Tab-separated table of C-alpha atoms in Angstrom:
chain	number	residue	atom	x	y	z
A	1	MET	CA	2.651	-13.932	13.119
A	2	THR	CA	-0.189	-11.765	12.941
A	3	GLN	CA	-2.848	-11.913	9.620
A	4	ALA	CA	-1.176	-8.156	8.499
A	5	GLU	CA	2.248	-9.616	9.109
A	6	ILE	CA	1.901	-12.728	6.569
A	7	ASN	CA	-0.582	-10.076	3.984
A	8	LEU	CA	2.249	-7.612	3.921
A	9	CYS	CA	5.341	-10.935	3.150
A	10	SER	CA	3.025	-11.928	0.499
A	11	LEU	CA	2.991	-8.705	-0.419
A	12	LEU	CA	6.375	-8.401	-0.658
A	13	LEU	CA	7.684	-11.732	-1.292
A	14	GLN	CA	5.922	-11.098	-4.617
A	15	GLU	CA	6.708	-8.136	-5.397
A	16	HIS	CA	10.850	-8.969	-5.290
A	17	PHE	CA	10.898	-12.439	-6.280
A	18	GLY	CA	7.817	-13.534	-7.700
A	19	GLU	CA	4.391	-16.094	-7.736
A	20	ILE	CA	6.271	-19.401	-6.841
A	21	VAL	CA	8.830	-18.023	-4.510
A	22	GLU	CA	5.940	-15.897	-2.760
A	23	LYS	CA	3.824	-19.195	-2.208
A	24	ILE	CA	6.445	-21.422	-0.692
A	25	GLY	CA	7.563	-18.106	1.590
A	26	VAL	CA	4.048	-17.526	2.211
A	27	HIS	CA	3.135	-21.212	3.479
A	28	LEU	CA	6.688	-21.795	5.455
A	29	ILE	CA	5.323	-18.183	6.948
A	30	ARG	CA	1.508	-20.379	7.899
A	31	THR	CA	2.756	-23.514	8.652
A	32	GLY	CA	6.752	-23.469	10.577
A	33	SER	CA	9.448	-25.622	9.890
A	34	GLN	CA	8.723	-28.326	7.323
A	35	PRO	CA	10.727	-30.799	4.894
A	36	LEU	CA	10.899	-30.170	1.705
A	37	ARG	CA	8.380	-33.003	0.233
A	38	VAL	CA	5.828	-31.749	2.072
A	39	ILE	CA	6.132	-28.353	1.382
A	40	ALA	CA	5.636	-29.757	-2.554
A	41	HIS	CA	2.713	-31.768	-1.743
A	42	ASP	CA	1.444	-29.269	0.816
A	43	THR	CA	1.847	-26.457	-2.172
A	44	GLY	CA	1.245	-28.683	-5.303
A	45	THR	CA	4.491	-27.323	-6.720
A	46	SER	CA	6.748	-29.350	-8.521
A	47	LEU	CA	9.815	-30.726	-7.007
A	48	ASP	CA	12.055	-28.892	-9.144
A	49	GLN	CA	10.168	-25.358	-8.442
A	50	VAL	CA	10.246	-25.787	-4.872
A	51	LYS	CA	13.757	-26.404	-4.711
A	52	LYS	CA	14.701	-23.505	-6.923
A	53	ALA	CA	12.369	-21.082	-4.450
A	54	LEU	CA	13.831	-22.546	-1.603
A	55	CYS	CA	18.073	-21.517	-3.094
A	56	VAL	CA	16.310	-18.215	-3.592
A	57	LEU	CA	15.197	-17.510	0.032
A	58	ILE	CA	17.907	-19.231	1.516
A	59	GLN	CA	20.450	-17.068	-0.846
A	60	HIS	CA	18.110	-14.102	0.471
A	61	ASN	CA	18.286	-15.157	4.251
A	62	LEU	CA	14.920	-15.548	4.718
A	63	VAL	CA	14.658	-18.682	4.887
A	64	ILE	CA	17.156	-21.507	7.216
A	65	TYR	CA	17.389	-24.914	7.704
A	66	GLN	CA	18.193	-27.461	10.080
A	67	VAL	CA	18.564	-31.469	10.296
A	68	HIS	CA	16.955	-32.838	12.484
A	69	LYS	CA	18.261	-36.409	14.493
A	70	ARG	CA	16.969	-39.006	11.332
A	71	GLY	CA	18.875	-37.265	8.757
A	72	VAL	CA	15.134	-35.014	7.021
A	73	VAL	CA	16.448	-31.915	6.216
A	74	GLU	CA	13.320	-28.734	7.613
A	75	TYR	CA	12.888	-25.409	6.325
A	76	GLU	CA	11.968	-22.585	8.115
A	77	ALA	CA	10.785	-18.937	6.878
A	78	GLN	CA	12.236	-15.891	8.338
A	79	CYS	CA	9.231	-13.407	8.599
A	80	SER	CA	10.557	-10.617	10.534
A	81	ARG	CA	13.624	-11.023	7.764
A	82	VAL	CA	11.018	-10.808	4.813
A	83	LEU	CA	9.141	-7.205	6.591
A	84	ARG	CA	13.276	-5.929	6.464
A	85	MET	CA	12.978	-5.438	2.386
A	86	LEU	CA	10.837	-2.266	3.529
A	87	ARG	CA	13.990	-1.061	4.500
A	88	TYR	CA	15.571	-1.767	1.630
A	89	PRO	CA	15.502	2.326	-0.083
A	90	ARG	CA	16.323	3.351	3.607
A	91	TYR	CA	19.809	0.387	4.218
A	92	ILE	CA	21.047	1.978	0.896
A	93	TYR	CA	20.417	6.137	1.336
A	94	THR	CA	22.051	5.714	4.698
A	95	ALA	CA	25.577	3.497	2.800
A	96	LYS	CA	25.457	6.618	-0.013
A	97	THR	CA	25.354	9.098	2.633
A	98	LEU	CA	27.966	8.001	4.471
A	99	TYR	CA	30.561	6.405	2.015
A	100	SER	CA	29.118	8.362	-1.219
A	101	ASP	CA	28.031	6.722	-4.273
A	102	THR	CA	30.530	3.612	-4.312
A	103	GLY	CA	28.809	2.260	-0.780
A	104	GLU	CA	25.295	2.883	-2.126
A	105	LEU	CA	26.319	0.649	-4.963
A	106	ILE	CA	28.013	-1.854	-2.643
A	107	VAL	CA	25.065	-2.174	0.277
A	108	GLU	CA	22.848	-2.567	-3.373
A	109	GLU	CA	24.704	-5.421	-5.217
A	110	LEU	CA	24.358	-7.257	-1.681
A	111	LEU	CA	20.949	-6.983	-1.185
A	112	LEU	CA	19.743	-7.783	-4.500
A	113	ASN	CA	22.083	-10.768	-4.971
A	114	GLY	CA	21.811	-11.969	-0.759
A	115	LYS	CA	25.629	-13.346	-0.843
A	116	MET	CA	28.606	-12.246	-3.249
A	117	THR	CA	32.391	-12.363	-2.951
A	118	MET	CA	34.078	-9.347	-2.197
A	119	SER	CA	35.882	-9.587	-5.201
A	120	ALA	CA	32.582	-9.738	-7.317
A	121	VAL	CA	30.927	-6.713	-5.877
A	122	VAL	CA	34.268	-4.721	-6.429
A	123	LYS	CA	34.266	-5.345	-10.719
A	124	LYS	CA	30.572	-5.909	-10.312
A	125	VAL	CA	30.149	-2.111	-8.897
A	126	ALA	CA	33.316	-0.556	-10.576
A	127	ASP	CA	31.914	-1.936	-14.160
A	128	ARG	CA	28.718	0.217	-13.057
A	129	LEU	CA	29.960	3.679	-11.945
A	130	THR	CA	32.410	3.511	-15.253
A	131	GLU	CA	29.070	3.631	-17.288
A	132	THR	CA	27.941	6.680	-15.279
A	133	MET	CA	31.725	8.447	-15.824
A	134	GLU	CA	32.232	10.718	-19.004
A	135	ASP	CA	33.711	8.890	-21.792
A	136	GLY	CA	37.657	8.031	-21.087
A	137	LYS	CA	37.282	8.315	-17.322
A	138	THR	CA	37.210	4.505	-15.460
A	139	MET	CA	36.402	3.590	-11.502
A	140	ASP	CA	39.857	1.572	-10.500
A	141	TYR	CA	38.595	-1.422	-8.494
A	142	ALA	CA	40.978	-0.538	-5.794
A	143	GLU	CA	39.166	2.260	-5.007
A	144	VAL	CA	36.077	0.348	-4.543
A	145	SER	CA	38.209	-1.981	-2.404
A	146	ASN	CA	38.859	0.475	-0.300
A	147	THR	CA	35.320	1.313	0.567
A	148	PHE	CA	34.304	-1.930	0.922
A	149	VAL	CA	36.671	-2.495	3.591
A	150	ARG	CA	35.749	0.614	5.554
A	151	LEU	CA	32.044	-0.954	5.357
A	152	ALA	CA	33.827	-3.670	7.235
A	153	ASP	CA	35.527	-2.408	9.744
A	154	THR	CA	32.161	-0.408	10.920
A	155	HIS	CA	30.328	-3.588	10.184
A	156	PHE	CA	27.908	-2.733	7.765
A	157	VAL	CA	28.808	-5.387	5.672
A	158	GLN	CA	30.325	-9.102	7.474
A	159	ARG	CA	31.235	-12.600	6.316
A	160	CYS	CA	28.324	-15.458	5.833
A	161	PRO	CA	28.205	-18.435	8.021
A	162	LEU	CA	30.813	-20.884	5.899
A	163	VAL	CA	31.263	-24.786	5.765
A	164	PRO	CA	34.356	-25.876	8.427
A	165	ALA	CA	37.359	-27.378	6.357
A	166	THR	CA	37.129	-30.266	8.986
A	167	GLU	CA	33.037	-31.148	7.322
A	168	ASN	CA	34.551	-30.536	3.630
A	169	SER	CA	37.720	-33.099	3.942
A	170	ASP	CA	35.484	-35.799	5.638
A	171	PRO	CA	35.843	-39.336	3.896
A	172	GLY	CA	32.729	-40.581	5.013
A	173	PRO	CA	28.831	-39.581	2.724
A	174	PRO	CA	27.963	-36.005	2.899
A	175	PRO	CA	25.580	-35.081	5.662
A	176	PRO	CA	21.832	-34.180	4.382
A	177	ALA	CA	22.745	-30.692	4.776
A	178	PRO	CA	25.910	-28.320	5.163
A	179	THR	CA	26.186	-27.574	8.711
A	180	LEU	CA	27.123	-23.792	8.870
A	181	VAL	CA	29.429	-21.962	11.658
A	182	VAL	CA	29.970	-18.379	11.970
A	183	ASN	CA	34.260	-17.101	12.798
A	184	GLU	CA	33.576	-14.108	15.097
A	185	LYS	CA	36.501	-13.048	14.977
A	186	ASP	CA	36.965	-13.207	11.426
A	187	MET	CA	33.557	-11.769	10.917
A	188	TYR	CA	34.058	-7.866	9.609
A	189	LEU	CA	37.637	-9.504	8.433
A	190	VAL	CA	38.549	-8.299	4.915
A	191	PRO	CA	41.216	-11.092	2.755
A	192	LYS	CA	43.988	-9.089	1.097
A	193	LEU	CA	43.305	-9.135	-2.476
A	194	SER	CA	45.078	-7.687	-4.770
A	195	LEU	CA	42.111	-5.946	-7.308
A	196	ILE	CA	44.047	-4.849	-10.132
A	197	GLY	CA	41.646	-3.590	-12.798
A	198	LYS	CA	39.203	-0.724	-14.259
A	199	GLY	CA	35.267	-1.113	-14.311
A	200	LYS	CA	34.095	-1.546	-17.715
A	201	ARG	CA	31.217	-0.349	-19.673
A	202	ARG	CA	29.009	-2.544	-21.192
A	203	ARG	CA	29.665	-1.777	-25.549
A	204	SER	CA	32.543	-0.578	-24.807
A	205	SER	CA	34.117	-3.770	-26.911
A	206	ASP	CA	35.794	-0.481	-29.269
A	207	GLU	CA	39.661	-2.422	-28.240
A	208	GLU	CA	38.561	-5.392	-29.610
A	209	ALA	CA	37.184	-4.548	-33.078
A	210	ALA	CA	40.348	-2.551	-33.487
A	211	GLY	CA	42.268	-6.121	-32.863
A	212	GLU	CA	44.344	-4.608	-30.171
A	213	PRO	CA	45.744	-8.193	-29.056
A	214	LYS	CA	44.526	-9.986	-25.785
A	215	ALA	CA	48.097	-9.773	-24.531
A	216	LYS	CA	48.151	-6.688	-24.081
A	217	ARG	CA	45.623	-7.156	-20.958
A	218	PRO	CA	46.971	-6.424	-17.697
A	219	LYS	CA	47.158	-10.982	-15.630
A	220	HIS	CA	46.112	-10.022	-12.743
A	221	THR	CA	42.582	-9.048	-13.998
A	222	LEU	CA	39.410	-10.366	-12.046
A	223	ASP	CA	38.598	-11.546	-16.160
A	224	ASN	CA	41.265	-14.156	-16.577
A	225	LYS	CA	40.090	-17.756	-15.774
A	226	GLU	CA	43.272	-17.789	-12.426
A	227	PRO	CA	40.547	-19.096	-9.380
A	228	ILE	CA	39.304	-16.514	-7.298
A	229	PRO	CA	40.957	-15.023	-4.698
A	230	ASP	CA	38.503	-14.979	-2.462
A	231	ASP	CA	36.539	-17.960	-2.962
A	232	GLY	CA	34.066	-19.229	-0.914
A	233	ILE	CA	33.841	-16.545	1.347
A	234	TYR	CA	31.152	-14.377	0.652
A	235	TRP	CA	29.570	-11.023	2.500
A	236	GLN	CA	26.211	-9.566	3.492
A	237	THR	CA	24.854	-6.643	4.641
A	238	ASN	CA	24.248	-6.224	8.477
A	239	LEU	CA	21.339	-5.490	9.170
A	240	ASP	CA	21.280	-4.437	12.343
A	241	ARG	CA	24.452	-2.634	11.921
A	242	PHE	CA	22.177	-0.236	9.941
A	243	HIS	CA	19.313	-0.850	12.641
A	244	GLN	CA	22.038	0.666	15.463
A	245	HIS	CA	22.563	3.710	12.908
A	246	PHE	CA	18.583	4.331	12.771
A	247	ARG	CA	18.071	3.874	15.999
A	248	ASP	CA	21.022	6.170	16.729
A	249	GLN	CA	20.038	8.734	14.490
A	250	ALA	CA	16.546	8.737	16.736
A	251	ILE	CA	18.001	9.202	19.737
A	252	VAL	CA	19.817	12.139	19.183
A	253	SER	CA	17.433	14.200	16.672
A	254	ALA	CA	14.574	13.611	20.183
A	255	VAL	CA	17.936	15.093	22.349
A	256	ALA	CA	18.482	17.961	20.312
A	257	ASN	CA	14.379	18.372	19.785
A	258	ARG	CA	14.150	18.516	24.112
A	259	MET	CA	17.483	20.175	25.031
A	260	ASP	CA	19.752	21.806	22.548
A	261	GLN	CA	22.238	20.978	20.551
A	262	THR	CA	25.579	20.272	22.545
A	263	SER	CA	23.076	17.807	24.031
A	264	SER	CA	22.511	16.277	21.318
A	265	GLU	CA	26.261	16.432	20.127
A	266	ILE	CA	27.302	14.828	23.629
A	267	VAL	CA	25.273	12.273	22.956
A	268	ARG	CA	26.425	11.620	19.616
A	269	THR	CA	30.028	11.317	20.638
A	270	MET	CA	28.822	8.408	22.790
A	271	LEU	CA	27.261	6.757	20.551
A	272	ARG	CA	30.071	6.917	18.107
A	273	MET	CA	32.865	6.009	20.240
A	274	SER	CA	30.071	2.687	21.071
A	275	GLU	CA	29.205	1.617	17.852
A	276	ILE	CA	31.744	-0.944	17.421
A	277	THR	CA	31.999	-2.241	20.932
A	278	THR	CA	27.943	-2.627	21.286
A	279	LEU	CA	25.665	-5.109	20.539
A	280	SER	CA	23.741	-3.263	17.149
A	281	ASN	CA	20.645	-4.656	19.799
A	282	ALA	CA	22.204	-4.086	23.380
A	283	PRO	CA	19.119	-1.182	25.252
A	284	PHE	CA	22.393	0.610	26.466
A	285	THR	CA	25.583	1.089	25.628
A	286	GLN	CA	29.013	-0.074	27.236
A	287	PRO	CA	29.731	1.906	30.166
A	288	LEU	CA	32.332	5.338	29.359
A	289	SER	CA	34.051	7.952	32.157
A	290	SER	CA	32.909	11.944	31.223
A	291	ASN	CA	37.406	11.710	30.948
A	292	GLU	CA	36.640	9.109	27.171
A	293	ILE	CA	33.412	11.265	26.173
A	294	PHE	CA	35.844	14.534	27.053
A	295	ARG	CA	38.543	13.260	24.797
A	296	SER	CA	36.110	12.396	21.996
A	297	LEU	CA	34.563	14.797	21.155
A	298	PRO	CA	34.712	16.331	17.809
A	299	VAL	CA	37.436	19.096	17.535
A	300	GLY	CA	36.900	22.062	17.777
A	301	TYR	CA	34.037	21.605	19.764
A	302	ASN	CA	35.107	24.105	22.794
A	303	ILE	CA	33.528	23.238	25.732
A	304	SER	CA	35.336	22.705	29.254
A	305	LYS	CA	35.149	19.251	31.435
A	306	GLN	CA	33.795	20.898	33.671
A	307	VAL	CA	30.628	22.182	31.369
A	308	LEU	CA	30.524	18.515	29.788
A	309	ASP	CA	30.202	17.290	33.254
A	310	GLN	CA	27.062	19.068	33.566
A	311	TYR	CA	25.487	18.668	30.485
A	312	LEU	CA	26.265	14.971	31.383
A	313	THR	CA	24.074	15.558	34.824
A	314	LEU	CA	21.307	17.027	33.374
A	315	LEU	CA	21.072	14.133	31.046
A	316	ALA	CA	20.871	11.759	33.560
A	317	ASP	CA	17.987	13.765	34.856
A	318	ASP	CA	16.044	14.716	32.848
A	319	PRO	CA	12.629	12.175	32.703
A	320	LEU	CA	13.169	10.455	29.371
A	321	GLU	CA	16.359	8.971	30.692
A	322	PHE	CA	18.927	9.405	27.423
A	323	VAL	CA	21.563	8.788	29.351
A	324	GLY	CA	21.600	7.108	32.297
A	325	LYS	CA	24.619	6.203	35.084
A	326	SER	CA	23.242	2.608	34.376
A	327	GLY	CA	22.348	2.477	30.542
A	328	ASP	CA	19.138	2.993	30.071
A	329	SER	CA	17.123	4.866	27.739
A	330	GLY	CA	14.474	6.276	26.522
A	331	GLY	CA	12.117	8.797	25.145
A	332	GLY	CA	8.661	10.020	22.807
A	333	ILE	CA	7.157	12.841	21.841
A	334	PHE	CA	3.308	13.175	20.678
A	335	GLY	CA	1.564	16.494	19.842
A	336	SER	CA	-2.537	17.451	19.652
A	337	ARG	CA	-5.317	17.416	23.138
A	338	CYS	CA	-5.131	13.754	22.737
A	339	ALA	CA	-1.621	13.149	22.932
A	340	ARG	CA	-2.026	15.801	25.335
A	341	ILE	CA	-3.531	13.206	27.206
A	342	PHE	CA	-1.695	10.473	26.708
A	343	ARG	CA	1.876	12.318	27.462
A	344	LEU	CA	0.473	13.217	30.510
A	345	VAL	CA	-0.741	9.438	31.393
A	346	LEU	CA	2.428	8.374	30.774
A	347	GLN	CA	4.131	11.150	32.989
A	348	LYS	CA	2.273	10.240	36.046
A	349	LYS	CA	1.748	6.751	35.882
A	350	HIS	CA	-1.707	6.726	37.307
A	351	LEU	CA	-4.144	9.499	37.285
A	352	GLU	CA	-8.334	9.689	37.963
A	353	GLN	CA	-10.234	11.517	35.602
A	354	LYS	CA	-10.735	14.735	37.427
A	355	GLN	CA	-7.330	14.908	37.908
A	356	VAL	CA	-6.838	14.346	34.274
A	357	GLU	CA	-9.241	17.608	33.079
A	358	ASP	CA	-7.622	19.418	35.821
A	359	PHE	CA	-3.668	18.684	34.816
A	360	ALA	CA	-4.977	18.198	31.214
A	361	MET	CA	-7.115	21.459	31.233
A	362	ILE	CA	-9.627	20.182	28.669
A	363	PRO	CA	-13.101	20.627	29.865
A	364	ALA	CA	-14.810	17.497	31.532
A	365	LYS	CA	-17.031	16.193	28.550
A	366	GLU	CA	-14.316	16.385	26.120
A	367	ALA	CA	-11.856	14.936	28.164
A	368	LYS	CA	-13.696	11.802	29.133
A	369	ASP	CA	-14.866	11.584	26.100
A	370	MET	CA	-10.960	11.067	24.829
A	371	LEU	CA	-10.474	8.630	27.595
A	372	TYR	CA	-13.100	6.791	26.659
A	373	LYS	CA	-11.970	6.547	22.620
A	374	MET	CA	-8.494	5.809	23.643
A	375	LEU	CA	-9.456	2.934	26.702
A	376	SER	CA	-11.372	1.312	23.832
A	377	GLU	CA	-8.751	1.714	21.289
A	378	ASN	CA	-6.227	-0.189	23.879
A	379	PHE	CA	-3.454	3.158	24.219
A	380	ILE	CA	-5.178	3.342	27.966
A	381	SER	CA	-6.261	0.962	30.005
A	382	LEU	CA	-8.122	1.024	33.341
A	383	GLN	CA	-7.393	-0.021	36.830
A	384	GLU	CA	-9.581	-0.563	39.687
A	385	ILE	CA	-8.245	-0.163	43.184
A	386	PRO	CA	-11.064	-0.751	45.620
A	387	LYS	CA	-11.548	0.450	49.338
A	388	THR	CA	-13.542	-2.255	50.496
A	389	PRO	CA	-14.159	-6.018	48.972
A	390	ASP	CA	-17.474	-5.585	47.905
A	391	HIS	CA	-15.844	-3.677	44.729
A	392	ALA	CA	-19.007	-1.293	45.080
A	393	PRO	CA	-18.699	1.371	42.435
A	394	SER	CA	-18.318	4.022	45.351
A	395	ARG	CA	-15.619	2.615	46.754
A	396	THR	CA	-13.330	2.303	44.170
A	397	PHE	CA	-10.455	3.954	42.503
A	398	TYR	CA	-10.626	4.037	38.665
A	399	LEU	CA	-7.112	4.647	37.664
A	400	TYR	CA	-5.868	5.615	33.908
A	401	THR	CA	-2.452	4.101	33.154
A	402	VAL	CA	-0.810	3.240	30.320
A	403	ASN	CA	1.016	-0.557	29.214
A	404	ILE	CA	3.428	1.228	26.920
A	405	LEU	CA	4.133	-2.486	26.112
A	406	SER	CA	0.847	-3.417	24.890
A	407	ALA	CA	0.183	0.489	22.769
A	408	ALA	CA	3.555	-0.457	21.235
A	409	ARG	CA	2.989	-3.651	20.010
A	410	MET	CA	-1.087	-2.461	18.848
A	411	LEU	CA	0.380	0.124	17.194
A	412	LEU	CA	2.912	-1.892	15.643
A	413	HIS	CA	0.423	-3.800	14.249
A	414	ARG	CA	-1.694	-1.183	12.231
A	415	CYS	CA	1.703	-0.133	10.926
A	416	TYR	CA	1.690	-3.371	9.738
A	417	LYS	CA	-1.579	-3.124	8.008
A	418	SER	CA	-1.389	0.005	6.394
A	419	ILE	CA	1.587	-0.717	4.678
A	420	ALA	CA	0.273	-4.231	2.866
A	421	ASN	CA	-2.768	-1.127	2.267
A	422	LEU	CA	-0.301	1.343	0.485
A	423	ILE	CA	1.293	-1.927	-1.556
A	424	GLU	CA	-1.674	-2.790	-3.043
A	425	ARG	CA	-2.946	0.807	-3.648
A	426	ARG	CA	0.378	1.460	-5.687
A	427	GLN	CA	-0.619	-2.208	-7.283
A	428	PHE	CA	-4.045	-1.340	-8.552
A	429	GLU	CA	-2.949	2.071	-9.558
A	430	THR	CA	-0.154	0.361	-11.991
A	431	LYS	CA	-2.552	-1.966	-13.217
A	432	GLU	CA	-4.928	0.150	-13.813
A	433	ASN	CA	-2.697	2.141	-15.972
A	434	LYS	CA	-0.970	-0.359	-17.491
A	435	ARG	CA	-1.540	0.263	-21.820
A	436	LEU	CA	-0.502	3.477	-21.146
A	437	LEU	CA	2.357	3.011	-19.095
A	438	GLU	CA	2.840	-0.400	-21.852
A	439	LYS	CA	2.583	2.896	-24.565
A	440	SER	CA	4.713	5.815	-22.788
A	441	GLN	CA	7.755	2.715	-22.573
A	442	ARG	CA	7.148	1.710	-26.326
A	443	VAL	CA	7.148	5.684	-27.145
A	444	GLU	CA	10.656	5.934	-25.512
A	445	ALA	CA	12.496	2.779	-26.629
A	446	ILE	CA	11.790	4.365	-30.195
A	447	ILE	CA	12.970	8.219	-29.077
A	448	ALA	CA	15.973	6.653	-27.878
A	449	SER	CA	16.723	4.463	-30.849
A	450	MET	CA	15.789	7.233	-32.798
A	451	GLN	CA	18.478	9.312	-31.125
A	452	ALA	CA	20.925	6.741	-31.470
A	453	THR	CA	21.024	6.849	-35.364
A	454	GLY	CA	21.301	10.439	-35.026
A	455	ALA	CA	17.210	11.309	-35.706
A	456	GLU	CA	16.237	14.584	-35.949
A	457	GLU	CA	14.688	17.110	-34.029
A	458	PRO	CA	11.180	16.965	-35.838
A	459	GLN	CA	10.905	13.645	-36.571
A	460	LEU	CA	11.442	13.052	-31.913
A	461	GLN	CA	8.814	15.837	-31.917
A	462	GLU	CA	6.214	13.830	-33.965
A	463	ILE	CA	6.576	9.965	-32.014
A	464	GLU	CA	6.594	12.346	-28.931
A	465	GLU	CA	3.355	13.316	-30.194
A	466	MET	CA	1.720	9.214	-29.586
A	467	ILE	CA	1.177	10.959	-26.868
A	468	THR	CA	-1.881	12.588	-26.575
A	469	ALA	CA	-1.692	15.438	-24.218
A	470	PRO	CA	-4.575	13.803	-21.545
A	471	GLU	CA	-2.822	10.470	-21.350
A	472	ARG	CA	0.461	12.878	-20.695
A	473	GLN	CA	-1.259	14.507	-17.692
A	474	GLN	CA	-2.794	10.852	-16.458
A	475	LEU	CA	0.720	10.061	-16.098
A	476	GLU	CA	1.582	13.000	-14.549
A	477	THR	CA	-0.706	12.284	-12.083
A	478	LEU	CA	-0.143	7.857	-11.804
A	479	LYS	CA	4.188	9.425	-11.497
A	480	ARG	CA	3.143	11.561	-8.663
A	481	ASN	CA	0.001	9.385	-7.027
A	482	VAL	CA	2.957	5.988	-7.228
A	483	ASN	CA	5.458	8.778	-5.567
A	484	LYS	CA	3.409	9.551	-3.153
A	485	LEU	CA	3.021	6.239	-1.619
A	486	ASP	CA	6.542	4.659	-2.221
A	487	ALA	CA	7.337	7.818	-0.036
A	488	SER	CA	4.893	6.141	2.951
A	489	GLU	CA	5.738	3.598	3.054
A	490	ILE	CA	9.466	4.707	3.597
A	491	GLN	CA	7.295	6.800	6.617
A	492	VAL	CA	5.426	4.397	8.259
A	493	ASP	CA	8.292	1.637	8.108
A	494	GLU	CA	10.661	4.294	9.951
A	495	THR	CA	7.591	3.835	13.167
A	496	ILE	CA	8.131	0.860	12.813
A	497	PHE	CA	11.962	0.518	12.818
A	498	LEU	CA	10.978	2.731	16.209
A	499	LEU	CA	8.313	0.489	17.328
A	500	GLU	CA	10.574	-2.685	16.665
A	501	SER	CA	12.975	-1.266	18.624
A	502	TYR	CA	11.339	-0.072	22.113
A	503	ILE	CA	9.395	-3.330	22.364
A	504	GLU	CA	13.038	-5.720	21.585
A	505	SER	CA	15.286	-3.184	24.092
A	506	THR	CA	12.152	-3.544	26.731
A	507	MET	CA	11.653	-7.216	26.494
A	508	LYS	CA	15.679	-7.567	26.847
A	509	ARG	CA	15.767	-5.390	30.226
A	510	PRO	CA	16.686	-6.944	33.397
């Protein structure tokens, strides 16, 4: 665990959960697994606060626990899971793109709460959607439930591990901590629920005020006191499935840029066919025959079987091997003069300095400076091949090469440092303008209150003038800067995802 990763985890935990949770989480990241009382002692935090912090971290899958032979429960932080909080906006936006506003809110609620029952998610999302609708319109629970089922069918949400029934019925003393198990067959099985009802607005108390008897309400809604139909069955977002989708989109885009739209559509079809049958973190998909691919091409995509086979051959023969008979895939595109040299060394595997100058068509002095600079930054490495045992420089070949895995890890480390800097800069900008932001919020609250009471336009204008023109300009500048920082975080995280995916798939290759 590098210092850059620890620093970034600290910032994320503090921003999402506050100082106490951040202190406990970072302590576990630094020290590894520890029991409850040791955590409380080492952090100088009360036992009750440590318990609450651990509950929050476990609820959001940021900490796991295990029971040792002596009955001691130890807690361990999941740093990689903490870093995934950077990607929450992207998960939510992807759900919106694939499953509209309903899917967006379902994923958002699960990310905000960590784990929830399906019935609770459906009710909360229906209420939120109803609040955005015109007066008189409501969102049916059934419609939200259908979207939830679609998310489960495509594995974007999954069941949480449960306590086995035998453990609940054991008459002996309870274990120090429950043992959670995952039933692979039921992981995406949605319980059959009869969710009857509609979303409600927060201020929709008109019916009760009018004296409508409660007996008229539907008996089988989620508001009654009957047992929750799916009590004990909790759901969470499947981040690996989202990562699989991001990876697939990146591959399709890379194929389109390198070859053409037809090639990218063929690759998209292959990836879509393997969405559920292939593990999310698998380095390649399950083997597919050309006949299967041909039958699965989108309706109206008029290419013959012969043309498809030709495209598959071109894809398999391409040096980047997006498609291969053995299933391997990879790729990368760069620009600028240094990147031209890097790409050249990457493709040719080993090159002498004179060969680099000739192939890249760059002057000798400039190529030499660039090579040494990339060498010092660990983008490329130098391999010596002596012709004689004495390793004399005059009788030694010096070949430049690229250790891709090492370069990817180095870039990943830099990305973590970059995002930490972006977060710290955003916090600094907000802190420097704290008074102005509070003033702006007070003015907006006053205006909203006056509008609700039917205030006239001159009165509202007078309140708005409490913020001067220079202050308003300062607020606009702050908003613009914060938006740029937020966008930069998302862009850097996209690079992090690609690097992590490459490192993970490379380590798993036989």
